[in-house]
Short mmCIF file of C-alpha atoms in Angstrom, two decimals:
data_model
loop_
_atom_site.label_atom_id
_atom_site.label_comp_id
_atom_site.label_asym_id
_atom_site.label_seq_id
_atom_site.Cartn_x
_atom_site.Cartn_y
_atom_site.Cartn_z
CA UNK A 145 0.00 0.00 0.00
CA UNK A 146 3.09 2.15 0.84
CA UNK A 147 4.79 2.50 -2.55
CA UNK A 148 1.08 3.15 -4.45
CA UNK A 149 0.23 5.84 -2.25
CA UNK A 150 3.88 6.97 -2.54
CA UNK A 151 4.08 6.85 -6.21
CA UNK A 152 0.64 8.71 -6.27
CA UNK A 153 1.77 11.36 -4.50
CA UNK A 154 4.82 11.84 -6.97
CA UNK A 155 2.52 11.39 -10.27
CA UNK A 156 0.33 14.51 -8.73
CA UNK A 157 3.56 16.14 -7.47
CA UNK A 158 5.44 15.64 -10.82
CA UNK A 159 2.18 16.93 -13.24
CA UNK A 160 1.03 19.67 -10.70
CA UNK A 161 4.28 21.29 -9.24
CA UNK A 162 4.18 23.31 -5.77
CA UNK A 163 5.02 26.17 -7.13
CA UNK A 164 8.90 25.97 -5.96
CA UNK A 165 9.14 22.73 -5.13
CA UNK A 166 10.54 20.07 -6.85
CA UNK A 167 10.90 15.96 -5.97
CA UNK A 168 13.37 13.40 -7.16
CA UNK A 169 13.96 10.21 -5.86
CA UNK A 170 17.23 8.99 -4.50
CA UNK A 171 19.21 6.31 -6.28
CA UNK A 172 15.40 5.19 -7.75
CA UNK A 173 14.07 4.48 -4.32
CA UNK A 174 10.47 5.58 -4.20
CA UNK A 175 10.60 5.32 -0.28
CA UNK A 176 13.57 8.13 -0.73
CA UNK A 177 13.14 11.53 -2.08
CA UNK A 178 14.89 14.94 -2.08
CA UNK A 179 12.80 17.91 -2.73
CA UNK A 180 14.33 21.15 -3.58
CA UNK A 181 12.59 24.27 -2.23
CA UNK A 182 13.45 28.13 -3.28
CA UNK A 183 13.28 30.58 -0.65
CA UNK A 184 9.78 32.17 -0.52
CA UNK A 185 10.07 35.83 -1.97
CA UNK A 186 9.99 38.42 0.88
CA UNK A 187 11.30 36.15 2.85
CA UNK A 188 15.17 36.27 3.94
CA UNK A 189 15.50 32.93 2.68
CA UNK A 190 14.42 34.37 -1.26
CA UNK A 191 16.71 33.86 -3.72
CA UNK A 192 17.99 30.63 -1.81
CA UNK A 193 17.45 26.31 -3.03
CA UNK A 194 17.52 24.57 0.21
CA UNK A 195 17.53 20.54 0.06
CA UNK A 196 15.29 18.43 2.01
CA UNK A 197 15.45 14.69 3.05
CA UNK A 198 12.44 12.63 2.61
CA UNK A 199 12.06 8.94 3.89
CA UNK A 200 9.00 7.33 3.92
CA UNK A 201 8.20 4.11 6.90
CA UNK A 202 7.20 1.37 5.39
CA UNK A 203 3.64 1.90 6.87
CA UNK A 204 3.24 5.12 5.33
CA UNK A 205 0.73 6.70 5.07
CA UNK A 206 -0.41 5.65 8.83
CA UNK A 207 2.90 6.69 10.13
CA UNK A 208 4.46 9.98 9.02
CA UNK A 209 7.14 10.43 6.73
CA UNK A 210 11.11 11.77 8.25
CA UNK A 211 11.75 15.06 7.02
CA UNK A 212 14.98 17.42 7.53
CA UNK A 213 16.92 19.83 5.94
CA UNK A 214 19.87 18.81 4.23
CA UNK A 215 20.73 22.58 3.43
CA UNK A 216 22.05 24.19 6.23
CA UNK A 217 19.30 27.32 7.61
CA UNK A 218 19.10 29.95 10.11
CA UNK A 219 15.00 29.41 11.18
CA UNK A 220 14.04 28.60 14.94
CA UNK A 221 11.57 26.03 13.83
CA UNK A 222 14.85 24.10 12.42
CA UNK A 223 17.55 22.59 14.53
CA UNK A 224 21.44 23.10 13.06
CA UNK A 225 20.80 19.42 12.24
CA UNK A 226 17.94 19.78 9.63
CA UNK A 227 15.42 18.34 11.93
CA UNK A 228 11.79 20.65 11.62
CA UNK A 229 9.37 21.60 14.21
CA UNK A 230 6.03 20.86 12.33
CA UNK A 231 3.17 19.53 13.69
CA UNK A 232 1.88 17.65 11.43
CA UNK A 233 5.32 15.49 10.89
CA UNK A 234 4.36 14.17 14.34
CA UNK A 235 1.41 14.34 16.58
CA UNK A 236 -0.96 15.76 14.15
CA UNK A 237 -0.15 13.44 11.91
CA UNK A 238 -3.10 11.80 10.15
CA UNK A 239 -3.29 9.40 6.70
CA UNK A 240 -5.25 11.90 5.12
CA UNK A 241 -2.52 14.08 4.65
CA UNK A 242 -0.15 14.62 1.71
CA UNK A 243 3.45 15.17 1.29
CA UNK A 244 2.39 17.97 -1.04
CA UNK A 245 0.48 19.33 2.49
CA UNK A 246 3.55 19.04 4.28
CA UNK A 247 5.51 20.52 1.55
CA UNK A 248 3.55 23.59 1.72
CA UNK A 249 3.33 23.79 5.50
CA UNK A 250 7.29 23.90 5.24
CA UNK A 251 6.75 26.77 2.64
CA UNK A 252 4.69 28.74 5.14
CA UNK A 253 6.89 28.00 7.91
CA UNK A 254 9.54 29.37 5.84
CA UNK A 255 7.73 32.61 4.96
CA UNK A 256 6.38 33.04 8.64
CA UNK A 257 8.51 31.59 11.37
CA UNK A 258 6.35 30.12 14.70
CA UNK A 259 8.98 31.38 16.95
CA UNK A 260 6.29 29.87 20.14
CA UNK A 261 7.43 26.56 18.78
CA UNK A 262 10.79 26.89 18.07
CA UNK A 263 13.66 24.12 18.30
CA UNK A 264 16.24 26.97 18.48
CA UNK A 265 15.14 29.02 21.60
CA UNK A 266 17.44 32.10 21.02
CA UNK A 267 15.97 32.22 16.90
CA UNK A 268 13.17 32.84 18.37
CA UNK A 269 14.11 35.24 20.69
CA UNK A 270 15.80 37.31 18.08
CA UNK A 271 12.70 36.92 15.90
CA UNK A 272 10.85 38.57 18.90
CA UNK A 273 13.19 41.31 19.76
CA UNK A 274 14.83 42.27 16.64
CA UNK A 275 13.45 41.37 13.07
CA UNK A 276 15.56 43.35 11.21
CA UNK A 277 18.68 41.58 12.64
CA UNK A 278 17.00 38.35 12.66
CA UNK A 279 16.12 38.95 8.77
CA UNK A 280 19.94 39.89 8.22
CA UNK A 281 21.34 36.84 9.52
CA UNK A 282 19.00 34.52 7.91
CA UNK A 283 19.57 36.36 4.42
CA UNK A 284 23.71 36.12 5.06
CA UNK A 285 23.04 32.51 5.87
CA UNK A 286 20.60 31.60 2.91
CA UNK A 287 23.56 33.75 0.47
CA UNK A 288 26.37 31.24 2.08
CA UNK A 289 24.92 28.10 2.29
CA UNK A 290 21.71 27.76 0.47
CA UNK A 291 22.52 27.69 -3.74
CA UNK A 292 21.79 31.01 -4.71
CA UNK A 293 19.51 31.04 -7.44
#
């Protein structure tokens, strides 16, 4: 059941693109996908590609798929190590969603940090306190490590 709902998810992925995202599969494996993602404009992360991991369980879609950064990002809702703070990726996980909903729940994240759920506690702080700095670093980051497009 796994690799049909995985390789319907890629057919509707593949003819109806998320805007910036885009899929591949890793070595073939349909349980392994990286998904490139430009930075959302007005965002300090616009103008950046940033990599993500995607592994689907075996049991998928009752149990969620892994997904983390490969590209290295200043956001408080993502840990130095890629991992994301969403929801959805874990409790409110449910088989009626998509990887294309979690795709663009990582887009929104992305253009709006939740800095009351962040992984990186002093992100968020910044976010809070100072914006404009916060919005600096990020854009410095995304221009050194994300492939500037």
């Amino acid at each position: 059941m796994a690799r049909k709902r995985i390789a319907t998810e890629l057919e509707v992925l593949t003819k109806d693109p998320l805007g910036d995202c885009s899929p591949t599969l890793v070595n073939g494996e349909m349980f392994h996908w990286q998904v490139s993602i430009h930075g959302p404009p007005g965002s300090p992360y616009e103008g950046g590609l940033f990599f993500l991991n995607i592994t689907f369980p075996a049991d998928y879609p009752f149990k969620p798929p892994r997904v983390h950064f490969t590209t290295l990002i200043l956001h408080p809702n993502i840990s130095s190590s890629g991992s994301i703070c969403l929801d959805i990726l874990d409790a409110r996980w449910t088989p009626a969603l998509t990887i294309s909903k979690v795709l663009v729940s990582i887009c929104s994240l992305l253009a709006e940090p939740y800095p009351d759920d962040a992984l990186v506690v002093e992100l968020a702080d910044l976010y809070r306190s100072d914006r404009a700095q916060f919005d600096r670093t990020a854009r410095d980051w995304t221009n050194k490590y994300a492939r500037f497009v």
